[in-house]
Amino acid sequence: MNKKLTVVLSLFLALSLIAGCSSGGVNSKAESGNTIKVGLNFGLSGAAATYGQGSVEGIELAFEEINKNGGVLGKQIELAKYDNKSEDTESANVSTKLATRDKVVAILGSDTSGSTKAAIPAAMQNKIPIISPSATSDDVTVDSHGKVKDYVFKTCFNDSFQGIMMAEFAYTDLGYKKAAILADTTSDYAQGLSKAFNETFTGLGGVVISEEAYQAKDTDFKAVLTNIKGKNPEVLFVPGYYEEVGLIIRQARELGINIPILGGDGYESPKLLEIAGKDSLNNVYYSSHYSPMDDSENVVKFKEAFKAKYDKDPDAFNALGYDLAYFLADALERTGEVNPEKLREALASTKNFTGVTGSISIDGSHNPVKSVTIIEVKEGQPTFLKKLDPQ
């Protein structure tokens, strides 16, 4: 983050504790010529709504701070916000609308890998940078031939990185040698994590003794879980989203499967506790982008500002959205003008941006180099366990 934005952030967070973040919204129209329009394409309803809602809360808080302290390049940020309903087709429509009708300088979103990939063609065609805070699939920023998509960026780590880290955690930290995998066959996200976990775990010397599958919107997992139980694994890896994962964890515990259950950042939702239940959520570990137990100064200030605005504690998606807004503002400041092409260049050259989810440097594939946090769930409560850095 450049020095100017760091000062702005620190000043606002101090003032917000007094003012309660109560004044002014970022969506109010400013005088023509004095605004920078930014598009938001997130699932605010539908299957992945808590991810999109969380990201947007963080984004709106950050841009309110920025606007109250002079904006970016002396201009106010104006948001064009749409709900893609957690549907890929609607995400593509929203992206087209933002690029061609709203004429935004950048598109922020979407929240899942599938909806983000659906939004990319319109952004690429219109040469508008698109940045996702949470689309973790490895092929979001590169095509099937490994070619980097010029206008596509993200501020979250890849699925493969999560899968690798969780396999190393299971084998090295927990000390288990026999694993089972239960993954959603309809999800690029789940398949990416599953592949990386399998390859890494077996490469370390472990054995994957069972690979089972389910599909999104399934609700009865008892048959497949019974098959897994019969093979006596020491650890169960279930990459997926909270709606199905919550049911899987609850039904696994009901069947007497009490081994550690591991997953990725798709577990990061308050809905997981509602679905799985407190008694089932023990001996559960997942990778995340952020921990509210982090006591570094910028994280503490963010938590205080978020609590003042929303009257609740922030989660990882709130933090990812917040970082995304400041990440964009930092790049815009470095361009010196409102120009999508120069913005693309500035985004690609970002190094050592300091956010609440960690330090971000963009690599040659437009992915961030950043650490992963391991969360342990005890009696339904997520607790910080450790942070793992990329090698």
GROMACS .gro file of C-alpha atoms in nm:
model
  391
    1MET     CA    1   0.000   0.000   0.000
    2ASN     CA    2   0.147   0.341  -0.085
    3LYS     CA    3   0.223   0.590   0.188
    4LYS     CA    4  -0.070   0.819   0.107
    5LEU     CA    5  -0.329   0.544   0.135
    6THR     CA    6  -0.169   0.410   0.451
    7VAL     CA    7  -0.208   0.751   0.615
    8VAL     CA    8  -0.567   0.776   0.491
    9LEU     CA    9  -0.654   0.434   0.629
   10SER     CA   10  -0.495   0.499   0.968
   11LEU     CA   11  -0.662   0.840   1.003
   12PHE     CA   12  -1.006   0.712   0.914
   13LEU     CA   13  -0.991   0.410   1.140
   14ALA     CA   14  -0.903   0.634   1.432
   15LEU     CA   15  -1.191   0.872   1.355
   16SER     CA   16  -1.439   0.591   1.293
   17LEU     CA   17  -1.413   0.470   1.650
   18ILE     CA   18  -1.548   0.809   1.759
   19ALA     CA   19  -1.797   0.869   1.480
   20GLY     CA   20  -1.923   0.512   1.460
   21CYS     CA   21  -1.883   0.509   1.080
   22SER     CA   22  -2.236   0.645   1.056
   23SER     CA   23  -2.220   0.911   0.788
   24GLY     CA   24  -2.229   0.899   0.409
   25GLY     CA   25  -2.268   0.604   0.173
   26VAL     CA   26  -2.038   0.524  -0.118
   27ASN     CA   27  -2.327   0.490  -0.362
   28SER     CA   28  -2.440   0.855  -0.343
   29LYS     CA   29  -2.395   1.035  -0.675
   30ALA     CA   30  -2.111   1.289  -0.682
   31GLU     CA   31  -2.078   1.577  -0.928
   32SER     CA   32  -2.015   1.462  -1.284
   33GLY     CA   33  -1.643   1.447  -1.357
   34ASN     CA   34  -1.551   1.402  -0.992
   35THR     CA   35  -1.617   1.029  -0.961
   36ILE     CA   36  -1.449   0.702  -1.049
   37LYS     CA   37  -1.701   0.429  -1.119
   38VAL     CA   38  -1.615   0.077  -0.998
   39GLY     CA   39  -1.832  -0.227  -1.069
   40LEU     CA   40  -1.930  -0.494  -0.817
   41ASN     CA   41  -2.038  -0.836  -0.948
   42PHE     CA   42  -2.115  -1.063  -0.653
   43GLY     CA   43  -2.362  -1.330  -0.546
   44LEU     CA   44  -2.576  -1.146  -0.292
   45SER     CA   45  -2.842  -1.416  -0.304
   46GLY     CA   46  -2.842  -1.785  -0.394
   47ALA     CA   47  -2.616  -2.072  -0.293
   48ALA     CA   48  -2.297  -1.870  -0.229
   49ALA     CA   49  -2.464  -1.559  -0.087
   50THR     CA   50  -2.265  -1.540   0.236
   51TYR     CA   51  -1.941  -1.517   0.036
   52GLY     CA   52  -2.067  -1.235  -0.184
   53GLN     CA   53  -2.240  -1.048   0.097
   54GLY     CA   54  -1.927  -1.070   0.310
   55SER     CA   55  -1.699  -0.943   0.035
   56VAL     CA   56  -1.928  -0.650  -0.045
   57GLU     CA   57  -1.949  -0.547   0.321
   58GLY     CA   58  -1.570  -0.524   0.332
   59ILE     CA   59  -1.552  -0.340   0.000
   60GLU     CA   60  -1.812  -0.083   0.099
   61LEU     CA   61  -1.644  -0.015   0.433
   62ALA     CA   62  -1.309   0.043   0.263
   63PHE     CA   63  -1.446   0.277  -0.004
   64GLU     CA   64  -1.639   0.475   0.257
   65GLU     CA   65  -1.310   0.529   0.438
   66ILE     CA   66  -1.133   0.629   0.120
   67ASN     CA   67  -1.409   0.867   0.007
   68LYS     CA   68  -1.430   1.038   0.345
   69ASN     CA   69  -1.059   1.108   0.325
   70GLY     CA   70  -1.044   1.262  -0.021
   71GLY     CA   71  -1.105   0.966  -0.249
   72VAL     CA   72  -0.862   0.842  -0.512
   73LEU     CA   73  -0.682   1.087  -0.741
   74GLY     CA   74  -0.900   1.355  -0.584
   75LYS     CA   75  -1.217   1.180  -0.701
   76GLN     CA   76  -1.490   0.994  -0.514
   77ILE     CA   77  -1.542   0.623  -0.576
   78GLU     CA   78  -1.893   0.544  -0.703
   79LEU     CA   79  -2.007   0.183  -0.695
   80ALA     CA   80  -2.226   0.013  -0.953
   81LYS     CA   81  -2.339  -0.294  -0.758
   82TYR     CA   82  -2.530  -0.595  -0.895
   83ASP     CA   83  -2.639  -0.931  -0.757
   84ASN     CA   84  -2.542  -1.220  -0.985
   85LYS     CA   85  -2.759  -1.453  -0.773
   86SER     CA   86  -2.468  -1.701  -0.740
   87GLU     CA   87  -2.537  -1.805  -1.101
   88ASP     CA   88  -2.270  -1.819  -1.372
   89THR     CA   89  -2.502  -1.702  -1.650
   90GLU     CA   90  -2.615  -1.401  -1.449
   91SER     CA   91  -2.255  -1.321  -1.359
   92ALA     CA   92  -2.172  -1.305  -1.730
   93ASN     CA   93  -2.469  -1.072  -1.787
   94VAL     CA   94  -2.366  -0.845  -1.500
   95SER     CA   95  -2.009  -0.825  -1.630
   96THR     CA   96  -2.133  -0.720  -1.974
   97LYS     CA   97  -2.360  -0.457  -1.819
   98LEU     CA   98  -2.080  -0.313  -1.606
   99ALA     CA   99  -1.834  -0.297  -1.894
  100THR     CA  100  -2.065  -0.163  -2.165
  101ARG     CA  101  -2.341   0.033  -1.991
  102ASP     CA  102  -2.188   0.151  -1.665
  103LYS     CA  103  -1.844   0.207  -1.820
  104VAL     CA  104  -1.659   0.114  -1.500
  105VAL     CA  105  -1.283   0.144  -1.468
  106ALA     CA  106  -1.265  -0.201  -1.305
  107ILE     CA  107  -1.490  -0.490  -1.209
  108LEU     CA  108  -1.456  -0.638  -0.861
  109GLY     CA  109  -1.579  -0.996  -0.831
  110SER     CA  110  -1.705  -1.246  -0.838
  111ASP     CA  111  -1.687  -1.457  -0.523
  112THR     CA  112  -1.668  -1.817  -0.654
  113SER     CA  113  -1.437  -1.946  -0.925
  114GLY     CA  114  -1.723  -2.048  -1.155
  115SER     CA  115  -1.903  -1.714  -1.143
  116THR     CA  116  -1.574  -1.527  -1.185
  117LYS     CA  117  -1.474  -1.727  -1.492
  118ALA     CA  118  -1.817  -1.658  -1.640
  119ALA     CA  119  -1.758  -1.284  -1.592
  120ILE     CA  120  -1.415  -1.278  -1.755
  121PRO     CA  121  -1.501  -1.281  -2.131
  122ALA     CA  122  -1.690  -0.950  -2.118
  123ALA     CA  123  -1.412  -0.787  -1.916
  124MET     CA  124  -1.145  -0.915  -2.154
  125GLN     CA  125  -1.338  -0.812  -2.464
  126ASN     CA  126  -1.384  -0.459  -2.330
  127LYS     CA  127  -1.032  -0.441  -2.182
  128ILE     CA  128  -1.154  -0.373  -1.829
  129PRO     CA  129  -0.951  -0.514  -1.537
  130ILE     CA  130  -1.146  -0.768  -1.332
  131ILE     CA  131  -1.025  -0.866  -0.985
  132SER     CA  132  -1.168  -1.136  -0.760
  133PRO     CA  133  -1.107  -1.151  -0.386
  134SER     CA  134  -1.192  -1.519  -0.353
  135ALA     CA  135  -1.194  -1.710  -0.686
  136THR     CA  136  -0.931  -1.964  -0.586
  137SER     CA  137  -0.934  -2.191  -0.894
  138ASP     CA  138  -0.590  -2.210  -1.056
  139ASP     CA  139  -0.728  -2.141  -1.405
  140VAL     CA  140  -0.898  -1.809  -1.323
  141THR     CA  141  -0.604  -1.596  -1.436
  142VAL     CA  142  -0.455  -1.830  -1.699
  143ASP     CA  143  -0.613  -2.019  -1.989
  144SER     CA  144  -0.589  -2.392  -2.067
  145HIS     CA  145  -0.257  -2.334  -2.246
  146GLY     CA  146  -0.106  -2.150  -1.951
  147LYS     CA  147  -0.134  -1.808  -2.114
  148VAL     CA  148  -0.200  -1.527  -1.867
  149LYS     CA  149  -0.530  -1.345  -1.911
  150ASP     CA  150  -0.414  -0.984  -1.941
  151TYR     CA  151  -0.701  -0.815  -1.757
  152VAL     CA  152  -0.770  -1.077  -1.489
  153PHE     CA  153  -0.631  -1.064  -1.134
  154LYS     CA  154  -0.709  -1.202  -0.792
  155THR     CA  155  -0.604  -1.127  -0.436
  156CYS     CA  156  -0.657  -1.477  -0.292
  157PHE     CA  157  -0.433  -1.783  -0.312
  158ASN     CA  158  -0.499  -2.073  -0.550
  159ASP     CA  159  -0.684  -2.400  -0.488
  160SER     CA  160  -0.366  -2.595  -0.554
  161PHE     CA  161  -0.187  -2.401  -0.282
  162GLN     CA  162  -0.467  -2.477  -0.036
  163GLY     CA  163  -0.466  -2.846  -0.129
  164ILE     CA  164  -0.089  -2.869  -0.096
  165MET     CA  165  -0.083  -2.693   0.240
  166MET     CA  166  -0.365  -2.906   0.384
  167ALA     CA  167  -0.197  -3.228   0.267
  168GLU     CA  168   0.129  -3.123   0.429
  169PHE     CA  169  -0.062  -3.028   0.744
  170ALA     CA  170  -0.238  -3.367   0.755
  171TYR     CA  171   0.080  -3.567   0.695
  172THR     CA  172   0.341  -3.363   0.879
  173ASP     CA  173   0.160  -3.170   1.152
  174LEU     CA  174  -0.115  -3.419   1.238
  175GLY     CA  175   0.101  -3.721   1.156
  176TYR     CA  176  -0.156  -3.921   0.957
  177LYS     CA  177  -0.064  -4.161   0.676
  178LYS     CA  178  -0.406  -4.286   0.555
  179ALA     CA  179  -0.656  -4.040   0.408
  180ALA     CA  180  -0.995  -4.049   0.241
  181ILE     CA  181  -1.129  -3.781   0.007
  182LEU     CA  182  -1.494  -3.686  -0.045
  183ALA     CA  183  -1.531  -3.419  -0.314
  184ASP     CA  184  -1.801  -3.245  -0.517
  185THR     CA  185  -1.768  -3.363  -0.879
  186THR     CA  186  -1.961  -3.060  -1.009
  187SER     CA  187  -1.726  -2.800  -0.857
  188ASP     CA  188  -1.400  -2.679  -1.013
  189TYR     CA  189  -1.308  -2.557  -0.667
  190ALA     CA  190  -1.350  -2.896  -0.501
  191GLN     CA  191  -1.178  -3.084  -0.782
  192GLY     CA  192  -0.879  -2.849  -0.775
  193LEU     CA  193  -0.827  -2.891  -0.401
  194SER     CA  194  -0.883  -3.266  -0.422
  195LYS     CA  195  -0.623  -3.314  -0.696
  196ALA     CA  196  -0.358  -3.109  -0.516
  197PHE     CA  197  -0.424  -3.280  -0.182
  198ASN     CA  198  -0.405  -3.628  -0.336
  199GLU     CA  199  -0.083  -3.562  -0.526
  200THR     CA  200   0.089  -3.397  -0.230
  201PHE     CA  201  -0.026  -3.645   0.035
  202THR     CA  202   0.083  -3.948  -0.168
  203GLY     CA  203   0.403  -3.771  -0.269
  204LEU     CA  204   0.490  -3.732   0.098
  205GLY     CA  205   0.443  -4.106   0.152
  206GLY     CA  206   0.079  -4.119   0.255
  207VAL     CA  207  -0.194  -4.333   0.102
  208VAL     CA  208  -0.536  -4.217  -0.017
  209ILE     CA  209  -0.738  -4.529   0.058
  210SER     CA  210  -1.075  -4.398  -0.060
  211GLU     CA  211  -1.192  -4.136  -0.310
  212GLU     CA  212  -1.566  -4.074  -0.304
  213ALA     CA  213  -1.788  -3.819  -0.477
  214TYR     CA  214  -2.104  -3.618  -0.432
  215GLN     CA  215  -2.281  -3.342  -0.623
  216ALA     CA  216  -2.387  -2.991  -0.528
  217LYS     CA  217  -2.730  -2.980  -0.360
  218ASP     CA  218  -2.705  -3.341  -0.237
  219THR     CA  219  -2.841  -3.375   0.117
  220ASP     CA  220  -2.801  -3.742   0.213
  221PHE     CA  221  -2.439  -3.853   0.244
  222LYS     CA  222  -2.482  -4.150   0.477
  223ALA     CA  223  -2.420  -4.420   0.216
  224VAL     CA  224  -2.096  -4.271   0.091
  225LEU     CA  225  -1.981  -4.193   0.444
  226THR     CA  226  -2.052  -4.553   0.548
  227ASN     CA  227  -1.827  -4.670   0.263
  228ILE     CA  228  -1.553  -4.438   0.384
  229LYS     CA  229  -1.590  -4.551   0.745
  230GLY     CA  230  -1.546  -4.914   0.640
  231LYS     CA  231  -1.199  -4.838   0.502
  232ASN     CA  232  -1.072  -4.693   0.830
  233PRO     CA  233  -0.898  -4.374   0.717
  234GLU     CA  234  -0.714  -4.163   0.973
  235VAL     CA  235  -0.821  -3.831   0.821
  236LEU     CA  236  -1.100  -3.720   0.585
  237PHE     CA  237  -1.047  -3.439   0.332
  238VAL     CA  238  -1.374  -3.278   0.219
  239PRO     CA  239  -1.315  -2.980  -0.010
  240GLY     CA  240  -1.643  -2.804  -0.079
  241TYR     CA  241  -1.881  -2.525   0.014
  242TYR     CA  242  -2.047  -2.483   0.351
  243GLU     CA  243  -2.399  -2.594   0.248
  244GLU     CA  244  -2.301  -2.953   0.165
  245VAL     CA  245  -1.997  -2.965   0.394
  246GLY     CA  246  -2.209  -2.877   0.698
  247LEU     CA  247  -2.438  -3.172   0.628
  248ILE     CA  248  -2.144  -3.404   0.560
  249ILE     CA  249  -1.977  -3.317   0.890
  250ARG     CA  250  -2.300  -3.360   1.086
  251GLN     CA  251  -2.386  -3.694   0.923
  252ALA     CA  252  -2.027  -3.819   0.960
  253ARG     CA  253  -2.035  -3.754   1.333
  254GLU     CA  254  -2.377  -3.919   1.361
  255LEU     CA  255  -2.225  -4.230   1.201
  256GLY     CA  256  -1.942  -4.232   1.453
  257ILE     CA  257  -1.678  -4.095   1.216
  258ASN     CA  258  -1.478  -3.889   1.464
  259ILE     CA  259  -1.151  -3.860   1.275
  260PRO     CA  260  -1.022  -3.514   1.173
  261ILE     CA  261  -1.212  -3.357   0.883
  262LEU     CA  262  -1.012  -3.113   0.671
  263GLY     CA  263  -1.114  -2.867   0.401
  264GLY     CA  264  -1.054  -2.534   0.234
  265ASP     CA  265  -1.179  -2.178   0.256
  266GLY     CA  266  -1.527  -2.288   0.143
  267TYR     CA  267  -1.587  -2.370   0.512
  268GLU     CA  268  -1.555  -2.000   0.595
  269SER     CA  269  -1.917  -1.910   0.668
  270PRO     CA  270  -2.129  -1.864   0.982
  271LYS     CA  271  -2.379  -2.093   0.810
  272LEU     CA  272  -2.143  -2.387   0.867
  273LEU     CA  273  -2.221  -2.382   1.239
  274GLU     CA  274  -2.595  -2.353   1.174
  275ILE     CA  275  -2.594  -2.651   0.939
  276ALA     CA  276  -2.346  -2.884   1.112
  277GLY     CA  277  -2.428  -2.798   1.472
  278LYS     CA  278  -2.192  -2.718   1.757
  279ASP     CA  279  -2.150  -3.077   1.875
  280SER     CA  280  -2.037  -3.196   1.531
  281LEU     CA  281  -1.784  -2.919   1.475
  282ASN     CA  282  -1.488  -3.060   1.663
  283ASN     CA  283  -1.163  -3.190   1.519
  284VAL     CA  284  -1.227  -2.987   1.202
  285TYR     CA  285  -0.950  -2.793   1.025
  286TYR     CA  286  -0.957  -2.571   0.717
  287SER     CA  287  -0.740  -2.327   0.525
  288SER     CA  288  -0.836  -1.961   0.532
  289HIS     CA  289  -0.715  -1.621   0.420
  290TYR     CA  290  -0.749  -1.445   0.753
  291SER     CA  291  -0.785  -1.498   1.125
  292PRO     CA  292  -0.972  -1.259   1.356
  293MET     CA  293  -0.733  -1.377   1.628
  294ASP     CA  294  -0.447  -1.199   1.448
  295ASP     CA  295  -0.341  -0.914   1.677
  296SER     CA  296  -0.136  -0.711   1.428
  297GLU     CA  297  -0.215  -0.338   1.432
  298ASN     CA  298  -0.383  -0.314   1.091
  299VAL     CA  299  -0.603  -0.618   1.164
  300VAL     CA  300  -0.710  -0.478   1.501
  301LYS     CA  301  -0.802  -0.142   1.342
  302PHE     CA  302  -0.997  -0.318   1.067
  303LYS     CA  303  -1.191  -0.526   1.319
  304GLU     CA  304  -1.279  -0.216   1.522
  305ALA     CA  305  -1.397  -0.023   1.215
  306PHE     CA  306  -1.598  -0.319   1.085
  307LYS     CA  307  -1.761  -0.375   1.423
  308ALA     CA  308  -1.851  -0.005   1.445
  309LYS     CA  309  -2.023  -0.013   1.106
  310TYR     CA  310  -2.192  -0.354   1.104
  311ASP     CA  311  -2.219  -0.442   1.475
  312LYS     CA  312  -2.057  -0.782   1.421
  313ASP     CA  313  -1.709  -0.927   1.394
  314PRO     CA  314  -1.557  -0.963   1.046
  315ASP     CA  315  -1.488  -1.297   0.881
  316ALA     CA  316  -1.242  -1.388   0.607
  317PHE     CA  317  -1.466  -1.275   0.321
  318ASN     CA  318  -1.519  -0.937   0.487
  319ALA     CA  319  -1.140  -0.906   0.513
  320LEU     CA  320  -1.084  -1.017   0.154
  321GLY     CA  321  -1.332  -0.759   0.025
  322TYR     CA  322  -1.175  -0.486   0.236
  323ASP     CA  323  -0.827  -0.567   0.105
  324LEU     CA  324  -0.955  -0.579  -0.252
  325ALA     CA  325  -1.089  -0.223  -0.233
  326TYR     CA  326  -0.762  -0.085  -0.099
  327PHE     CA  327  -0.564  -0.297  -0.345
  328LEU     CA  328  -0.755  -0.134  -0.631
  329ALA     CA  329  -0.723   0.214  -0.479
  330ASP     CA  330  -0.348   0.167  -0.441
  331ALA     CA  331  -0.312   0.071  -0.808
  332LEU     CA  332  -0.533   0.361  -0.922
  333GLU     CA  333  -0.319   0.608  -0.727
  334ARG     CA  334  -0.008   0.472  -0.897
  335THR     CA  335  -0.155   0.520  -1.245
  336GLY     CA  336  -0.199   0.893  -1.187
  337GLU     CA  337  -0.513   0.892  -1.403
  338VAL     CA  338  -0.835   0.698  -1.463
  339ASN     CA  339  -0.722   0.469  -1.743
  340PRO     CA  340  -0.809   0.095  -1.753
  341GLU     CA  341  -0.497   0.004  -1.952
  342LYS     CA  342  -0.262   0.185  -1.715
  343LEU     CA  343  -0.457   0.039  -1.425
  344ARG     CA  344  -0.393  -0.310  -1.563
  345GLU     CA  345  -0.020  -0.235  -1.570
  346ALA     CA  346  -0.025  -0.101  -1.215
  347LEU     CA  347  -0.213  -0.404  -1.084
  348ALA     CA  348   0.039  -0.639  -1.248
  349SER     CA  349   0.333  -0.456  -1.090
  350THR     CA  350   0.198  -0.457  -0.732
  351LYS     CA  351   0.461  -0.558  -0.478
  352ASN     CA  352   0.438  -0.582  -0.099
  353PHE     CA  353   0.088  -0.439  -0.067
  354THR     CA  354   0.002  -0.461   0.302
  355GLY     CA  355  -0.352  -0.579   0.371
  356VAL     CA  356  -0.536  -0.732   0.663
  357THR     CA  357  -0.511  -1.075   0.497
  358GLY     CA  358  -0.135  -1.039   0.462
  359SER     CA  359   0.124  -0.895   0.229
  360ILE     CA  360   0.041  -0.928  -0.141
  361SER     CA  361   0.280  -0.930  -0.436
  362ILE     CA  362   0.137  -1.015  -0.778
  363ASP     CA  363   0.331  -1.282  -0.967
  364GLY     CA  364   0.366  -1.334  -1.341
  365SER     CA  365   0.037  -1.526  -1.355
  366HIS     CA  366  -0.155  -1.241  -1.187
  367ASN     CA  367  -0.189  -1.442  -0.866
  368PRO     CA  368  -0.083  -1.315  -0.524
  369VAL     CA  369   0.209  -1.455  -0.332
  370LYS     CA  370   0.076  -1.471   0.024
  371SER     CA  371   0.045  -1.699   0.328
  372VAL     CA  372  -0.238  -1.934   0.427
  373THR     CA  373  -0.394  -1.954   0.773
  374ILE     CA  374  -0.496  -2.286   0.929
  375ILE     CA  375  -0.814  -2.267   1.137
  376GLU     CA  376  -0.915  -2.533   1.390
  377VAL     CA  377  -1.282  -2.558   1.488
  378LYS     CA  378  -1.351  -2.650   1.851
  379GLU     CA  379  -1.709  -2.688   1.974
  380GLY     CA  380  -1.829  -2.489   1.677
  381GLN     CA  381  -1.584  -2.201   1.725
  382PRO     CA  382  -1.307  -2.128   1.471
  383THR     CA  383  -0.969  -2.077   1.639
  384PHE     CA  384  -0.639  -1.969   1.488
  385LEU     CA  385  -0.393  -2.259   1.474
  386LYS     CA  386  -0.100  -2.151   1.258
  387LYS     CA  387   0.009  -1.962   0.947
  388LEU     CA  388   0.193  -2.133   0.661
  389ASP     CA  389   0.403  -1.935   0.415
  390PRO     CA  390   0.458  -2.028   0.049
  391GLN     CA  391   0.792  -2.193  -0.019
   0.00000   0.00000   0.00000
